[in-house]
CSV table of C-alpha atoms in Angstrom, one decimal:
chain,number,residue,atom,x,y,z
A,1,MET,CA,-11.4,-2.6,-17.3
A,2,LEU,CA,-8.6,-0.1,-17.8
A,3,ILE,CA,-8.9,3.0,-20.0
A,4,SER,CA,-5.9,5.3,-20.7
A,5,ALA,CA,-6.9,8.7,-19.5
A,6,GLU,CA,-6.1,11.9,-21.4
A,7,LYS,CA,-2.7,13.3,-20.5
A,8,PRO,CA,-1.8,17.0,-20.5
A,9,ASP,CA,1.1,16.3,-22.9
A,10,ILE,CA,2.7,13.4,-24.7
A,11,LYS,CA,5.7,12.9,-22.4
A,12,LEU,CA,5.7,10.2,-19.7
A,13,MET,CA,4.8,11.5,-16.3
A,14,THR,CA,6.9,11.3,-13.1
A,15,LEU,CA,5.1,10.6,-9.9
A,16,GLU,CA,5.5,14.2,-8.8
A,17,GLU,CA,3.8,15.3,-12.0
A,18,PHE,CA,1.1,12.7,-11.6
A,19,TRP,CA,0.3,14.0,-8.1
A,20,ASP,CA,0.0,17.5,-9.4
A,21,TRP,CA,-2.3,16.3,-12.3
A,22,TYR,CA,-4.5,14.1,-10.2
A,23,PRO,CA,-8.1,15.4,-10.2
A,24,ASP,CA,-9.3,16.3,-6.7
A,25,GLY,CA,-12.3,14.1,-5.7
A,26,TYR,CA,-12.8,12.6,-9.1
A,27,GLY,CA,-11.9,9.1,-10.3
A,28,ARG,CA,-9.3,6.5,-9.5
A,29,PHE,CA,-6.0,6.6,-11.4
A,30,GLU,CA,-2.8,4.7,-11.4
A,31,LEU,CA,0.6,5.5,-13.0
A,32,HIS,CA,2.1,2.6,-15.0
A,33,ASN,CA,5.6,3.4,-16.3
A,34,GLY,CA,4.7,7.0,-16.7
A,35,GLU,CA,1.3,6.5,-18.3
A,36,ILE,CA,-1.9,7.5,-16.5
A,37,VAL,CA,-4.4,4.6,-16.3
A,38,GLU,CA,-8.0,5.2,-15.2
A,39,MET,CA,-9.5,2.4,-13.0
A,40,GLN,CA,-13.1,1.7,-14.0
A,41,PRO,CA,-14.3,-1.2,-11.8
A,42,THR,CA,-17.7,-2.7,-12.2
A,43,GLY,CA,-20.4,-2.4,-9.5
A,44,THR,CA,-19.8,-6.1,-8.6
A,45,HIS,CA,-16.1,-5.6,-8.3
A,46,GLU,CA,-16.7,-2.7,-5.9
A,47,LYS,CA,-19.2,-4.8,-3.9
A,48,VAL,CA,-16.6,-7.6,-3.4
A,49,ALA,CA,-13.9,-5.1,-2.4
A,50,GLY,CA,-16.4,-3.4,0.0
A,51,PHE,CA,-17.4,-6.7,1.5
A,52,LEU,CA,-13.8,-7.6,2.2
A,53,ALA,CA,-13.0,-4.1,3.7
A,54,SER,CA,-16.0,-4.4,6.0
A,55,LYS,CA,-15.0,-7.9,7.3
A,56,LEU,CA,-11.5,-6.7,7.9
A,57,SER,CA,-12.7,-3.5,9.6
A,58,VAL,CA,-14.8,-5.6,12.0
A,59,ASN,CA,-11.7,-7.7,12.9
A,60,ILE,CA,-9.6,-4.6,13.4
A,61,GLU,CA,-12.1,-3.0,15.7
A,62,ARG,CA,-12.9,-6.2,17.7
A,63,LEU,CA,-9.2,-7.0,18.3
A,64,ASN,CA,-8.3,-3.3,18.8
A,65,LEU,CA,-5.5,-3.6,16.2
A,66,PRO,CA,-3.4,-0.5,15.3
A,67,PHE,CA,-4.5,-0.7,11.7
A,68,PHE,CA,-6.7,1.3,9.4
A,69,ILE,CA,-8.2,1.0,5.9
A,70,PRO,CA,-7.9,4.2,3.8
A,71,ARG,CA,-10.7,5.0,1.3
A,72,GLN,CA,-8.0,5.4,-1.3
A,73,GLY,CA,-4.2,5.4,-1.3
A,74,LEU,CA,-1.2,4.9,-3.6
A,75,ILE,CA,1.7,2.5,-3.3
A,76,LYS,CA,4.8,3.8,-5.0
A,77,ALA,CA,6.9,1.3,-6.9
A,78,ILE,CA,10.2,0.8,-5.1
A,79,ASP,CA,12.6,1.3,-8.1
A,80,SER,CA,10.7,3.8,-10.2
A,81,ASP,CA,9.4,7.3,-9.9
A,82,LYS,CA,7.0,6.6,-12.8
A,83,SER,CA,4.7,3.9,-11.3
A,84,ALA,CA,2.2,3.9,-8.4
A,85,TYR,CA,-0.8,1.6,-7.7
A,86,ILE,CA,-4.1,1.8,-5.9
A,87,PRO,CA,-5.0,-1.6,-4.2
A,88,ASP,CA,-8.8,-2.3,-4.1
A,89,VAL,CA,-8.3,-2.8,-0.3
A,90,MET,CA,-5.3,-1.7,1.7
A,91,VAL,CA,-4.7,-2.3,5.4
A,92,LEU,CA,-2.1,0.1,6.9
A,93,ASP,CA,-0.2,0.0,10.1
A,94,ASP,CA,-1.0,3.2,11.9
A,95,ASN,CA,2.2,3.0,13.9
A,96,ALA,CA,4.3,3.1,10.7
A,97,MET,CA,2.7,6.3,9.3
A,98,GLU,CA,5.2,8.6,11.0
A,99,ASN,CA,7.9,7.1,8.7
A,100,GLU,CA,5.8,7.6,5.6
A,101,GLN,CA,6.8,11.1,4.5
A,102,MET,CA,4.5,11.2,1.5
A,103,TRP,CA,1.4,10.0,3.3
A,104,LYS,CA,-0.1,13.1,4.9
A,105,LYS,CA,0.2,15.3,1.8
A,106,ARG,CA,0.0,12.7,-1.1
A,107,SER,CA,-1.7,9.6,0.4
A,108,THR,CA,1.2,7.6,-0.9
A,109,ILE,CA,3.0,4.6,0.7
A,110,THR,CA,6.7,4.0,0.0
A,111,GLN,CA,7.6,1.3,2.5
A,112,GLY,CA,6.3,-2.2,2.3
A,113,LYS,CA,6.3,-2.7,6.1
A,114,SER,CA,3.6,0.0,6.4
A,115,VAL,CA,1.1,-2.2,4.5
A,116,LYS,CA,-0.2,-5.1,6.5
A,117,LEU,CA,-2.4,-6.4,3.7
A,118,ALA,CA,-3.0,-5.4,0.1
A,119,ILE,CA,-5.9,-6.9,-1.9
A,120,GLU,CA,-6.6,-6.7,-5.6
A,121,VAL,CA,-10.0,-7.9,-6.9
A,122,VAL,CA,-9.4,-9.3,-10.4
A,123,SER,CA,-11.0,-7.7,-13.5
A,124,THR,CA,-10.4,-8.3,-17.2
A,125,ASN,CA,-6.9,-6.8,-16.8
A,126,TRP,CA,-5.8,-9.8,-14.7
A,127,GLN,CA,-2.2,-9.7,-15.8
A,128,ASP,CA,-1.8,-6.5,-13.7
A,129,ASP,CA,-2.8,-8.3,-10.5
A,130,TYR,CA,-1.0,-11.6,-11.2
A,131,LEU,CA,2.2,-10.2,-12.8
A,132,THR,CA,2.8,-6.5,-12.4
A,133,LYS,CA,1.5,-5.9,-8.9
A,134,LEU,CA,2.6,-9.2,-7.5
A,135,GLY,CA,6.1,-8.4,-8.5
A,136,GLU,CA,6.0,-4.8,-7.3
A,137,TYR,CA,4.5,-5.6,-3.9
A,138,GLU,CA,7.0,-8.5,-3.5
A,139,LYS,CA,9.9,-6.2,-4.2
A,140,LEU,CA,8.6,-3.5,-1.9
A,141,GLY,CA,8.3,-6.1,0.9
A,142,ILE,CA,4.5,-6.1,1.5
A,143,GLY,CA,4.0,-9.0,3.9
A,144,GLU,CA,0.6,-10.2,2.6
A,145,TYR,CA,-1.1,-9.8,-0.7
A,146,TRP,CA,-4.5,-11.3,-1.8
A,147,ILE,CA,-5.6,-11.8,-5.4
A,148,VAL,CA,-9.3,-12.3,-5.3
A,149,ASP,CA,-10.3,-13.8,-8.7
A,150,TYR,CA,-14.1,-14.3,-8.0
A,151,LEU,CA,-14.8,-14.8,-11.7
A,152,GLY,CA,-11.9,-17.1,-12.5
A,153,LEU,CA,-10.4,-14.8,-15.1
A,154,GLY,CA,-6.7,-15.3,-14.4
A,155,GLY,CA,-4.3,-17.4,-16.5
A,156,ARG,CA,-4.5,-21.2,-16.1
A,157,ARG,CA,-1.0,-21.4,-14.7
A,158,TYR,CA,-2.3,-19.3,-11.8
A,159,ILE,CA,-5.8,-20.7,-11.1
A,160,GLY,CA,-5.7,-24.1,-12.8
A,161,ASP,CA,-7.3,-25.8,-15.8
A,162,PRO,CA,-10.3,-25.6,-16.0
A,163,LYS,CA,-10.4,-22.1,-14.7
A,164,GLN,CA,-12.3,-21.6,-11.5
A,165,PRO,CA,-12.8,-18.8,-8.9
A,166,THR,CA,-9.7,-18.7,-6.8
A,167,ILE,CA,-8.2,-16.6,-4.0
A,168,SER,CA,-4.4,-16.5,-4.0
A,169,VAL,CA,-2.9,-15.5,-0.7
A,170,CYS,CA,0.7,-14.4,-1.1
A,171,ASN,CA,2.8,-14.4,2.1
A,172,LEU,CA,6.3,-12.9,2.1
A,173,VAL,CA,8.9,-15.5,3.1
A,174,GLU,CA,12.6,-14.6,2.9
A,175,SER,CA,11.8,-11.7,0.4
A,176,GLU,CA,9.7,-14.0,-1.9
A,177,TYR,CA,6.0,-14.7,-2.0
A,178,ALA,CA,4.8,-18.1,-1.0
A,179,ILE,CA,1.4,-18.5,-2.6
A,180,ASN,CA,-1.6,-20.5,-1.3
A,181,LEU,CA,-4.8,-21.1,-3.2
A,182,PHE,CA,-8.3,-21.1,-1.7
A,183,ARG,CA,-11.5,-22.3,-3.4
A,184,GLY,CA,-15.0,-23.4,-2.4
A,185,GLN,CA,-15.4,-24.0,1.3
A,186,ASP,CA,-11.7,-23.4,2.1
A,187,VAL,CA,-11.2,-21.0,4.9
A,188,VAL,CA,-9.0,-18.2,3.7
A,189,ASN,CA,-5.8,-18.4,5.8
A,190,SER,CA,-4.5,-14.9,6.6
A,191,PRO,CA,-1.4,-14.5,8.8
A,192,THR,CA,-2.4,-10.9,9.5
A,193,PHE,CA,-6.0,-11.8,10.3
A,194,PRO,CA,-5.9,-15.4,11.7
A,195,GLU,CA,-9.4,-15.0,13.2
A,196,LEU,CA,-11.1,-13.8,10.1
A,197,ASN,CA,-13.0,-17.1,9.6
A,198,LEU,CA,-14.1,-16.4,6.0
A,199,THR,CA,-14.4,-19.0,3.3
A,200,ALA,CA,-13.6,-18.5,-0.4
A,201,GLU,CA,-17.2,-19.3,-1.3
A,202,GLN,CA,-18.5,-16.6,1.0
A,203,ILE,CA,-16.5,-14.1,-0.9
A,204,PHE,CA,-17.4,-15.5,-4.3
A,205,GLN,CA,-21.1,-15.4,-3.5
A,206,VAL,CA,-20.9,-11.6,-3.0
A,207,GLY,CA,-19.8,-11.3,-6.7
A,208,LYS,CA,-22.8,-13.3,-8.0
């Protein structure tokens, strides 16, 4: 669920103003076309995201990969200084951080190649994940993006009719996302984590 947060004035914010406004240690907020949006995930939503982060962390450690998962971080829209998003889970390339000038001070990513994997767990605002963020992450050049729709909330054109829990794995191919759908006992195929060995149903069970 998304709730518009109170803003210090009526004008739309730039990202710089958003950074200065952002409350230290309180809440999770995104900037959508200059408007502050407070993210208010349910406990189950957080449980699913936490489960995925833990499974990915195990793979990163076991394979000694140069990746890390920040507790929270923003992804700046490529063609706007008025939009930035917080993925539910984000795997970053540690070797790329030296080229991210906004990371140390602002915890903000500006280059798609720095993000090995972005995951959004779908809530009632499913259009953000299937439309807005998919388009923004694709333009930025993020190589892999998961949409974890454990409740089957997305539009029928995305998850089928009748609706059912679905994981959409978007892989960047020649600057466009190729999308593969996983359900039930399908093993989720991740190019970044080929040894993950996790079925869609295992993820969905966490959300029940």
